């Protein structure tokens, strides 16, 4: 598959969730997430709405670039058909054949295991459709909820830690094409 040709038109389907490529109509959701202090608590300082709007325009450009620079997807529960979050693949490294994965959900929807379903779908898509052998996430060493999420989707803690990660108190967790087993122990309803 040519990821650059199809990145703007990705659609993934899980039993409870639809993930589709981000589009112009998702700007309010994007700005809500990145300007919310609770959502940004473990990511960085919240942005102003103006900063988020500028970043959103850059995201749209990145998702439509050749070669592919980022893939942002909007998470939409099938029962409500209302967007609740974002999932992204970015920081593609074509030499190491790896990409960074992230997910953000509206605070009111975090307890419903949508992040688990989204990550499993996106990692599966990355290995099936993109030239990557590793999909990785980074989060704070003491972020217990993220560690549970990483384990639930089959990620393993990276054996090394970069000086940058160590200095910011972050762990790197990865899924590897040859060994990833999606969702070990994840309940069937996700």
JSON list of C-alpha atoms in Angstrom, two decimals:
[
{"chain": "A", "resi": 1, "resn": "UNK", "atom": "CA", "xyz": [0.00, 0.00, 0.00]},
{"chain": "A", "resi": 2, "resn": "UNK", "atom": "CA", "xyz": [1.19, 3.50, -0.76]},
{"chain": "A", "resi": 3, "resn": "UNK", "atom": "CA", "xyz": [0.59, 5.31, 2.56]},
{"chain": "A", "resi": 4, "resn": "UNK", "atom": "CA", "xyz": [0.90, 8.77, 1.05]},
{"chain": "A", "resi": 5, "resn": "UNK", "atom": "CA", "xyz": [-1.87, 8.10, -1.47]},
{"chain": "A", "resi": 6, "resn": "UNK", "atom": "CA", "xyz": [-4.35, 6.87, 1.08]},
{"chain": "A", "resi": 7, "resn": "UNK", "atom": "CA", "xyz": [-3.46, 8.63, 4.36]},
{"chain": "A", "resi": 8, "resn": "UNK", "atom": "CA", "xyz": [-6.13, 11.29, 3.95]},
{"chain": "A", "resi": 9, "resn": "UNK", "atom": "CA", "xyz": [-8.77, 8.58, 3.53]},
{"chain": "A", "resi": 10, "resn": "UNK", "atom": "CA", "xyz": [-8.13, 6.01, 6.27]},
{"chain": "A", "resi": 11, "resn": "UNK", "atom": "CA", "xyz": [-11.15, 4.42, 7.91]},
{"chain": "A", "resi": 12, "resn": "UNK", "atom": "CA", "xyz": [-10.86, 1.72, 10.57]},
{"chain": "A", "resi": 13, "resn": "UNK", "atom": "CA", "xyz": [-13.78, -0.14, 12.10]},
{"chain": "A", "resi": 14, "resn": "UNK", "atom": "CA", "xyz": [-14.03, -1.86, 15.50]},
{"chain": "A", "resi": 15, "resn": "UNK", "atom": "CA", "xyz": [-17.18, -3.31, 17.08]},
{"chain": "A", "resi": 16, "resn": "UNK", "atom": "CA", "xyz": [-17.90, -0.06, 18.99]},
{"chain": "A", "resi": 17, "resn": "UNK", "atom": "CA", "xyz": [-15.75, 2.55, 17.31]},
{"chain": "A", "resi": 18, "resn": "UNK", "atom": "CA", "xyz": [-15.08, 4.09, 13.92]},
{"chain": "A", "resi": 19, "resn": "UNK", "atom": "CA", "xyz": [-11.71, 5.77, 13.30]},
{"chain": "A", "resi": 20, "resn": "UNK", "atom": "CA", "xyz": [-11.44, 7.98, 10.26]},
{"chain": "A", "resi": 21, "resn": "UNK", "atom": "CA", "xyz": [-8.90, 10.43, 8.96]},
{"chain": "A", "resi": 22, "resn": "UNK", "atom": "CA", "xyz": [-9.15, 13.87, 10.51]},
{"chain": "A", "resi": 23, "resn": "UNK", "atom": "CA", "xyz": [-10.98, 16.50, 8.46]},
{"chain": "A", "resi": 24, "resn": "UNK", "atom": "CA", "xyz": [-11.80, 20.19, 8.64]},
{"chain": "A", "resi": 25, "resn": "UNK", "atom": "CA", "xyz": [-14.98, 19.55, 10.65]},
{"chain": "A", "resi": 26, "resn": "UNK", "atom": "CA", "xyz": [-12.85, 18.16, 13.53]},
{"chain": "A", "resi": 27, "resn": "UNK", "atom": "CA", "xyz": [-11.26, 21.50, 14.40]},
{"chain": "A", "resi": 28, "resn": "UNK", "atom": "CA", "xyz": [-13.47, 22.13, 17.46]},
{"chain": "A", "resi": 29, "resn": "UNK", "atom": "CA", "xyz": [-12.66, 18.69, 18.90]},
{"chain": "A", "resi": 30, "resn": "UNK", "atom": "CA", "xyz": [-8.94, 19.23, 18.27]},
{"chain": "A", "resi": 31, "resn": "UNK", "atom": "CA", "xyz": [-9.02, 22.63, 19.96]},
{"chain": "A", "resi": 32, "resn": "UNK", "atom": "CA", "xyz": [-11.10, 21.29, 22.87]},
{"chain": "A", "resi": 33, "resn": "UNK", "atom": "CA", "xyz": [-8.57, 18.53, 23.55]},
{"chain": "A", "resi": 34, "resn": "UNK", "atom": "CA", "xyz": [-5.40, 20.60, 23.23]},
{"chain": "A", "resi": 35, "resn": "UNK", "atom": "CA", "xyz": [-6.71, 23.54, 25.26]},
{"chain": "A", "resi": 36, "resn": "UNK", "atom": "CA", "xyz": [-8.10, 21.41, 28.12]},
{"chain": "A", "resi": 37, "resn": "UNK", "atom": "CA", "xyz": [-5.82, 21.45, 31.19]},
{"chain": "A", "resi": 38, "resn": "UNK", "atom": "CA", "xyz": [-6.94, 17.99, 32.41]},
{"chain": "A", "resi": 39, "resn": "UNK", "atom": "CA", "xyz": [-6.35, 16.41, 29.02]},
{"chain": "A", "resi": 40, "resn": "UNK", "atom": "CA", "xyz": [-2.93, 18.04, 28.66]},
{"chain": "A", "resi": 41, "resn": "UNK", "atom": "CA", "xyz": [-1.87, 17.27, 32.25]},
{"chain": "A", "resi": 42, "resn": "UNK", "atom": "CA", "xyz": [0.52, 14.46, 31.19]},
{"chain": "A", "resi": 43, "resn": "UNK", "atom": "CA", "xyz": [1.36, 15.88, 27.75]},
{"chain": "A", "resi": 44, "resn": "UNK", "atom": "CA", "xyz": [2.40, 19.50, 28.20]},
{"chain": "A", "resi": 45, "resn": "UNK", "atom": "CA", "xyz": [0.97, 22.93, 28.91]},
{"chain": "A", "resi": 46, "resn": "UNK", "atom": "CA", "xyz": [-2.49, 23.46, 27.43]},
{"chain": "A", "resi": 47, "resn": "UNK", "atom": "CA", "xyz": [-2.64, 25.63, 24.34]},
{"chain": "A", "resi": 48, "resn": "UNK", "atom": "CA", "xyz": [-4.84, 28.64, 23.81]},
{"chain": "A", "resi": 49, "resn": "UNK", "atom": "CA", "xyz": [-7.65, 28.07, 21.30]},
{"chain": "A", "resi": 50, "resn": "UNK", "atom": "CA", "xyz": [-5.79, 30.26, 18.80]},
{"chain": "A", "resi": 51, "resn": "UNK", "atom": "CA", "xyz": [-2.61, 28.16, 19.18]},
{"chain": "A", "resi": 52, "resn": "UNK", "atom": "CA", "xyz": [-4.64, 24.96, 18.79]},
{"chain": "A", "resi": 53, "resn": "UNK", "atom": "CA", "xyz": [-6.37, 26.31, 15.67]},
{"chain": "A", "resi": 54, "resn": "UNK", "atom": "CA", "xyz": [-3.00, 27.13, 14.09]},
{"chain": "A", "resi": 55, "resn": "UNK", "atom": "CA", "xyz": [-1.67, 23.68, 14.97]},
{"chain": "A", "resi": 56, "resn": "UNK", "atom": "CA", "xyz": [-4.81, 22.09, 13.53]},
{"chain": "A", "resi": 57, "resn": "UNK", "atom": "CA", "xyz": [-4.12, 23.68, 10.15]},
{"chain": "A", "resi": 58, "resn": "UNK", "atom": "CA", "xyz": [-0.58, 22.24, 10.24]},
{"chain": "A", "resi": 59, "resn": "UNK", "atom": "CA", "xyz": [-2.02, 18.81, 11.13]},
{"chain": "A", "resi": 60, "resn": "UNK", "atom": "CA", "xyz": [-4.27, 18.89, 8.09]},
{"chain": "A", "resi": 61, "resn": "UNK", "atom": "CA", "xyz": [-1.27, 19.72, 5.90]},
{"chain": "A", "resi": 62, "resn": "UNK", "atom": "CA", "xyz": [0.85, 16.95, 7.46]},
{"chain": "A", "resi": 63, "resn": "UNK", "atom": "CA", "xyz": [-1.84, 14.32, 6.93]},
{"chain": "A", "resi": 64, "resn": "UNK", "atom": "CA", "xyz": [-2.04, 15.20, 3.24]},
{"chain": "A", "resi": 65, "resn": "UNK", "atom": "CA", "xyz": [1.68, 15.45, 2.55]},
{"chain": "A", "resi": 66, "resn": "UNK", "atom": "CA", "xyz": [3.85, 13.27, 0.37]},
{"chain": "A", "resi": 67, "resn": "UNK", "atom": "CA", "xyz": [5.74, 11.59, 1.85]},
{"chain": "A", "resi": 68, "resn": "UNK", "atom": "CA", "xyz": [3.43, 10.95, 4.77]},
{"chain": "A", "resi": 69, "resn": "UNK", "atom": "CA", "xyz": [4.37, 13.04, 7.83]},
{"chain": "A", "resi": 70, "resn": "UNK", "atom": "CA", "xyz": [1.46, 12.19, 10.15]},
{"chain": "A", "resi": 71, "resn": "UNK", "atom": "CA", "xyz": [-1.79, 10.30, 10.26]},
{"chain": "A", "resi": 72, "resn": "UNK", "atom": "CA", "xyz": [-4.43, 11.82, 12.56]},
{"chain": "A", "resi": 73, "resn": "UNK", "atom": "CA", "xyz": [-7.67, 9.93, 13.05]},
{"chain": "A", "resi": 74, "resn": "UNK", "atom": "CA", "xyz": [-10.89, 10.97, 14.75]},
{"chain": "A", "resi": 75, "resn": "UNK", "atom": "CA", "xyz": [-12.54, 8.49, 17.12]},
{"chain": "A", "resi": 76, "resn": "UNK", "atom": "CA", "xyz": [-16.31, 8.18, 16.76]},
{"chain": "A", "resi": 77, "resn": "UNK", "atom": "CA", "xyz": [-18.38, 5.77, 18.87]},
{"chain": "A", "resi": 78, "resn": "UNK", "atom": "CA", "xyz": [-20.94, 3.97, 16.74]},
{"chain": "A", "resi": 79, "resn": "UNK", "atom": "CA", "xyz": [-23.74, 4.46, 19.29]},
{"chain": "A", "resi": 80, "resn": "UNK", "atom": "CA", "xyz": [-23.58, 8.27, 19.34]},
{"chain": "A", "resi": 81, "resn": "UNK", "atom": "CA", "xyz": [-21.82, 9.12, 16.05]},
{"chain": "A", "resi": 82, "resn": "UNK", "atom": "CA", "xyz": [-20.18, 12.07, 17.89]},
{"chain": "A", "resi": 83, "resn": "UNK", "atom": "CA", "xyz": [-16.38, 12.52, 17.79]},
{"chain": "A", "resi": 84, "resn": "UNK", "atom": "CA", "xyz": [-14.74, 11.89, 21.17]},
{"chain": "A", "resi": 85, "resn": "UNK", "atom": "CA", "xyz": [-11.01, 11.86, 20.55]},
{"chain": "A", "resi": 86, "resn": "UNK", "atom": "CA", "xyz": [-7.98, 11.65, 18.32]},
{"chain": "A", "resi": 87, "resn": "UNK", "atom": "CA", "xyz": [-5.40, 9.01, 17.57]},
{"chain": "A", "resi": 88, "resn": "UNK", "atom": "CA", "xyz": [-2.21, 9.72, 15.67]},
{"chain": "A", "resi": 89, "resn": "UNK", "atom": "CA", "xyz": [0.77, 8.13, 14.03]},
{"chain": "A", "resi": 90, "resn": "UNK", "atom": "CA", "xyz": [3.57, 10.68, 13.61]},
{"chain": "A", "resi": 91, "resn": "UNK", "atom": "CA", "xyz": [7.33, 11.16, 13.77]},
{"chain": "A", "resi": 92, "resn": "UNK", "atom": "CA", "xyz": [7.86, 8.58, 11.03]},
{"chain": "A", "resi": 93, "resn": "UNK", "atom": "CA", "xyz": [11.45, 7.36, 10.86]},
{"chain": "A", "resi": 94, "resn": "UNK", "atom": "CA", "xyz": [11.97, 5.67, 7.50]},
{"chain": "A", "resi": 95, "resn": "UNK", "atom": "CA", "xyz": [15.50, 4.50, 8.36]},
{"chain": "A", "resi": 96, "resn": "UNK", "atom": "CA", "xyz": [14.52, 2.78, 11.62]},
{"chain": "A", "resi": 97, "resn": "UNK", "atom": "CA", "xyz": [11.06, 1.91, 10.20]},
{"chain": "A", "resi": 98, "resn": "UNK", "atom": "CA", "xyz": [9.20, 3.22, 13.26]},
{"chain": "A", "resi": 99, "resn": "UNK", "atom": "CA", "xyz": [6.49, 5.71, 14.17]},
{"chain": "A", "resi": 100, "resn": "UNK", "atom": "CA", "xyz": [5.11, 7.29, 17.32]},
{"chain": "A", "resi": 101, "resn": "UNK", "atom": "CA", "xyz": [1.51, 6.61, 18.39]},
{"chain": "A", "resi": 102, "resn": "UNK", "atom": "CA", "xyz": [-0.71, 8.81, 20.54]},
{"chain": "A", "resi": 103, "resn": "UNK", "atom": "CA", "xyz": [-4.32, 8.97, 21.67]},
{"chain": "A", "resi": 104, "resn": "UNK", "atom": "CA", "xyz": [-6.41, 11.67, 23.37]},
{"chain": "A", "resi": 105, "resn": "UNK", "atom": "CA", "xyz": [-10.01, 11.37, 24.54]},
{"chain": "A", "resi": 106, "resn": "UNK", "atom": "CA", "xyz": [-12.50, 13.84, 25.91]},
{"chain": "A", "resi": 107, "resn": "UNK", "atom": "CA", "xyz": [-12.48, 13.55, 29.73]},
{"chain": "A", "resi": 108, "resn": "UNK", "atom": "CA", "xyz": [-16.07, 12.29, 29.82]},
{"chain": "A", "resi": 109, "resn": "UNK", "atom": "CA", "xyz": [-15.23, 9.26, 27.61]},
{"chain": "A", "resi": 110, "resn": "UNK", "atom": "CA", "xyz": [-11.95, 8.01, 29.10]},
{"chain": "A", "resi": 111, "resn": "UNK", "atom": "CA", "xyz": [-13.37, 5.19, 31.20]},
{"chain": "A", "resi": 112, "resn": "UNK", "atom": "CA", "xyz": [-15.11, 3.38, 28.32]},
{"chain": "A", "resi": 113, "resn": "UNK", "atom": "CA", "xyz": [-12.10, 1.50, 26.86]},
{"chain": "A", "resi": 114, "resn": "UNK", "atom": "CA", "xyz": [-12.26, 3.38, 23.57]},
{"chain": "A", "resi": 115, "resn": "UNK", "atom": "CA", "xyz": [-8.52, 4.07, 23.79]},
{"chain": "A", "resi": 116, "resn": "UNK", "atom": "CA", "xyz": [-7.85, 0.33, 23.92]},
{"chain": "A", "resi": 117, "resn": "UNK", "atom": "CA", "xyz": [-9.91, -0.34, 20.80]},
{"chain": "A", "resi": 118, "resn": "UNK", "atom": "CA", "xyz": [-8.36, 2.63, 18.98]},
{"chain": "A", "resi": 119, "resn": "UNK", "atom": "CA", "xyz": [-4.77, 1.67, 19.73]},
{"chain": "A", "resi": 120, "resn": "UNK", "atom": "CA", "xyz": [-5.27, -1.95, 18.68]},
{"chain": "A", "resi": 121, "resn": "UNK", "atom": "CA", "xyz": [-6.88, -0.85, 15.41]},
{"chain": "A", "resi": 122, "resn": "UNK", "atom": "CA", "xyz": [-4.21, 1.76, 14.63]},
{"chain": "A", "resi": 123, "resn": "UNK", "atom": "CA", "xyz": [-1.26, -0.51, 15.46]},
{"chain": "A", "resi": 124, "resn": "UNK", "atom": "CA", "xyz": [-2.80, -3.22, 13.27]},
{"chain": "A", "resi": 125, "resn": "UNK", "atom": "CA", "xyz": [-3.25, -0.68, 10.47]},
{"chain": "A", "resi": 126, "resn": "UNK", "atom": "CA", "xyz": [0.35, 0.53, 10.81]},
{"chain": "A", "resi": 127, "resn": "UNK", "atom": "CA", "xyz": [1.74, -2.99, 10.46]},
{"chain": "A", "resi": 128, "resn": "UNK", "atom": "CA", "xyz": [-0.62, -3.92, 7.61]},
{"chain": "A", "resi": 129, "resn": "UNK", "atom": "CA", "xyz": [-0.40, -0.76, 5.52]},
{"chain": "A", "resi": 130, "resn": "UNK", "atom": "CA", "xyz": [2.76, 1.18, 6.38]},
{"chain": "A", "resi": 131, "resn": "UNK", "atom": "CA", "xyz": [6.48, 0.46, 6.10]},
{"chain": "A", "resi": 132, "resn": "UNK", "atom": "CA", "xyz": [7.08, 0.34, 9.85]},
{"chain": "A", "resi": 133, "resn": "UNK", "atom": "CA", "xyz": [8.35, -2.43, 12.10]},
{"chain": "A", "resi": 134, "resn": "UNK", "atom": "CA", "xyz": [7.88, -0.59, 15.40]},
{"chain": "A", "resi": 135, "resn": "UNK", "atom": "CA", "xyz": [5.04, 1.53, 16.76]},
{"chain": "A", "resi": 136, "resn": "UNK", "atom": "CA", "xyz": [5.90, 3.27, 20.01]},
{"chain": "A", "resi": 137, "resn": "UNK", "atom": "CA", "xyz": [4.36, 5.47, 22.68]},
{"chain": "A", "resi": 138, "resn": "UNK", "atom": "CA", "xyz": [5.90, 7.57, 25.43]},
{"chain": "A", "resi": 139, "resn": "UNK", "atom": "CA", "xyz": [4.34, 8.49, 28.73]},
{"chain": "A", "resi": 140, "resn": "UNK", "atom": "CA", "xyz": [5.33, 9.45, 32.27]},
{"chain": "A", "resi": 141, "resn": "UNK", "atom": "CA", "xyz": [6.93, 6.72, 34.36]},
{"chain": "A", "resi": 142, "resn": "UNK", "atom": "CA", "xyz": [4.30, 7.22, 37.09]},
{"chain": "A", "resi": 143, "resn": "UNK", "atom": "CA", "xyz": [1.25, 7.34, 34.77]},
{"chain": "A", "resi": 144, "resn": "UNK", "atom": "CA", "xyz": [-0.43, 4.12, 35.96]},
{"chain": "A", "resi": 145, "resn": "UNK", "atom": "CA", "xyz": [-3.47, 4.41, 33.66]},
{"chain": "A", "resi": 146, "resn": "UNK", "atom": "CA", "xyz": [-1.24, 4.67, 30.58]},
{"chain": "A", "resi": 147, "resn": "UNK", "atom": "CA", "xyz": [0.85, 1.73, 31.73]},
{"chain": "A", "resi": 148, "resn": "UNK", "atom": "CA", "xyz": [-2.31, -0.38, 32.08]},
{"chain": "A", "resi": 149, "resn": "UNK", "atom": "CA", "xyz": [-3.43, 0.74, 28.63]},
{"chain": "A", "resi": 150, "resn": "UNK", "atom": "CA", "xyz": [-0.02, -0.11, 27.11]},
{"chain": "A", "resi": 151, "resn": "UNK", "atom": "CA", "xyz": [-0.09, -3.59, 28.62]},
{"chain": "A", "resi": 152, "resn": "UNK", "atom": "CA", "xyz": [-3.69, -4.18, 27.55]},
{"chain": "A", "resi": 153, "resn": "UNK", "atom": "CA", "xyz": [-2.90, -3.53, 23.89]},
{"chain": "A", "resi": 154, "resn": "UNK", "atom": "CA", "xyz": [0.21, -5.70, 23.86]},
{"chain": "A", "resi": 155, "resn": "UNK", "atom": "CA", "xyz": [2.96, -3.08, 24.13]},
{"chain": "A", "resi": 156, "resn": "UNK", "atom": "CA", "xyz": [6.24, -3.91, 25.84]},
{"chain": "A", "resi": 157, "resn": "UNK", "atom": "CA", "xyz": [8.48, -1.49, 27.67]},
{"chain": "A", "resi": 158, "resn": "UNK", "atom": "CA", "xyz": [11.39, -0.49, 25.47]},
{"chain": "A", "resi": 159, "resn": "UNK", "atom": "CA", "xyz": [14.62, -2.05, 26.75]},
{"chain": "A", "resi": 160, "resn": "UNK", "atom": "CA", "xyz": [16.56, 1.23, 26.59]},
{"chain": "A", "resi": 161, "resn": "UNK", "atom": "CA", "xyz": [15.76, 4.75, 27.63]},
{"chain": "A", "resi": 162, "resn": "UNK", "atom": "CA", "xyz": [16.99, 7.76, 25.74]},
{"chain": "A", "resi": 163, "resn": "UNK", "atom": "CA", "xyz": [18.63, 10.64, 27.63]},
{"chain": "A", "resi": 164, "resn": "UNK", "atom": "CA", "xyz": [15.74, 12.88, 26.53]},
{"chain": "A", "resi": 165, "resn": "UNK", "atom": "CA", "xyz": [13.17, 10.44, 27.94]},
{"chain": "A", "resi": 166, "resn": "UNK", "atom": "CA", "xyz": [15.14, 9.95, 31.15]},
{"chain": "A", "resi": 167, "resn": "UNK", "atom": "CA", "xyz": [15.42, 13.70, 31.64]},
{"chain": "A", "resi": 168, "resn": "UNK", "atom": "CA", "xyz": [11.66, 14.12, 31.29]},
{"chain": "A", "resi": 169, "resn": "UNK", "atom": "CA", "xyz": [10.74, 11.05, 33.36]},
{"chain": "A", "resi": 170, "resn": "UNK", "atom": "CA", "xyz": [9.24, 9.13, 30.43]},
{"chain": "A", "resi": 171, "resn": "UNK", "atom": "CA", "xyz": [9.15, 5.45, 29.49]},
{"chain": "A", "resi": 172, "resn": "UNK", "atom": "CA", "xyz": [8.93, 4.25, 25.91]},
{"chain": "A", "resi": 173, "resn": "UNK", "atom": "CA", "xyz": [6.64, 1.31, 25.14]},
{"chain": "A", "resi": 174, "resn": "UNK", "atom": "CA", "xyz": [6.60, -0.45, 21.76]},
{"chain": "A", "resi": 175, "resn": "UNK", "atom": "CA", "xyz": [4.81, -2.90, 19.54]},
{"chain": "A", "resi": 176, "resn": "UNK", "atom": "CA", "xyz": [7.02, -4.76, 17.09]},
{"chain": "A", "resi": 177, "resn": "UNK", "atom": "CA", "xyz": [5.76, -6.16, 13.79]},
{"chain": "A", "resi": 178, "resn": "UNK", "atom": "CA", "xyz": [7.27, -9.61, 14.39]},
{"chain": "A", "resi": 179, "resn": "UNK", "atom": "CA", "xyz": [6.07, -10.11, 17.94]},
{"chain": "A", "resi": 180, "resn": "UNK", "atom": "CA", "xyz": [3.02, -7.92, 18.62]},
{"chain": "A", "resi": 181, "resn": "UNK", "atom": "CA", "xyz": [0.00, -9.82, 19.93]},
{"chain": "A", "resi": 182, "resn": "UNK", "atom": "CA", "xyz": [-2.92, -7.39, 20.00]},
{"chain": "A", "resi": 183, "resn": "UNK", "atom": "CA", "xyz": [-5.04, -6.98, 23.06]},
{"chain": "A", "resi": 184, "resn": "UNK", "atom": "CA", "xyz": [-3.92, -9.84, 25.24]},
{"chain": "A", "resi": 185, "resn": "UNK", "atom": "CA", "xyz": [-6.51, -10.00, 28.01]},
{"chain": "A", "resi": 186, "resn": "UNK", "atom": "CA", "xyz": [-8.73, -7.28, 26.55]},
{"chain": "A", "resi": 187, "resn": "UNK", "atom": "CA", "xyz": [-12.48, -7.91, 27.04]},
{"chain": "A", "resi": 188, "resn": "UNK", "atom": "CA", "xyz": [-14.34, -8.79, 23.83]},
{"chain": "A", "resi": 189, "resn": "UNK", "atom": "CA", "xyz": [-16.60, -5.68, 23.84]},
{"chain": "A", "resi": 190, "resn": "UNK", "atom": "CA", "xyz": [-13.75, -3.32, 22.90]}
]
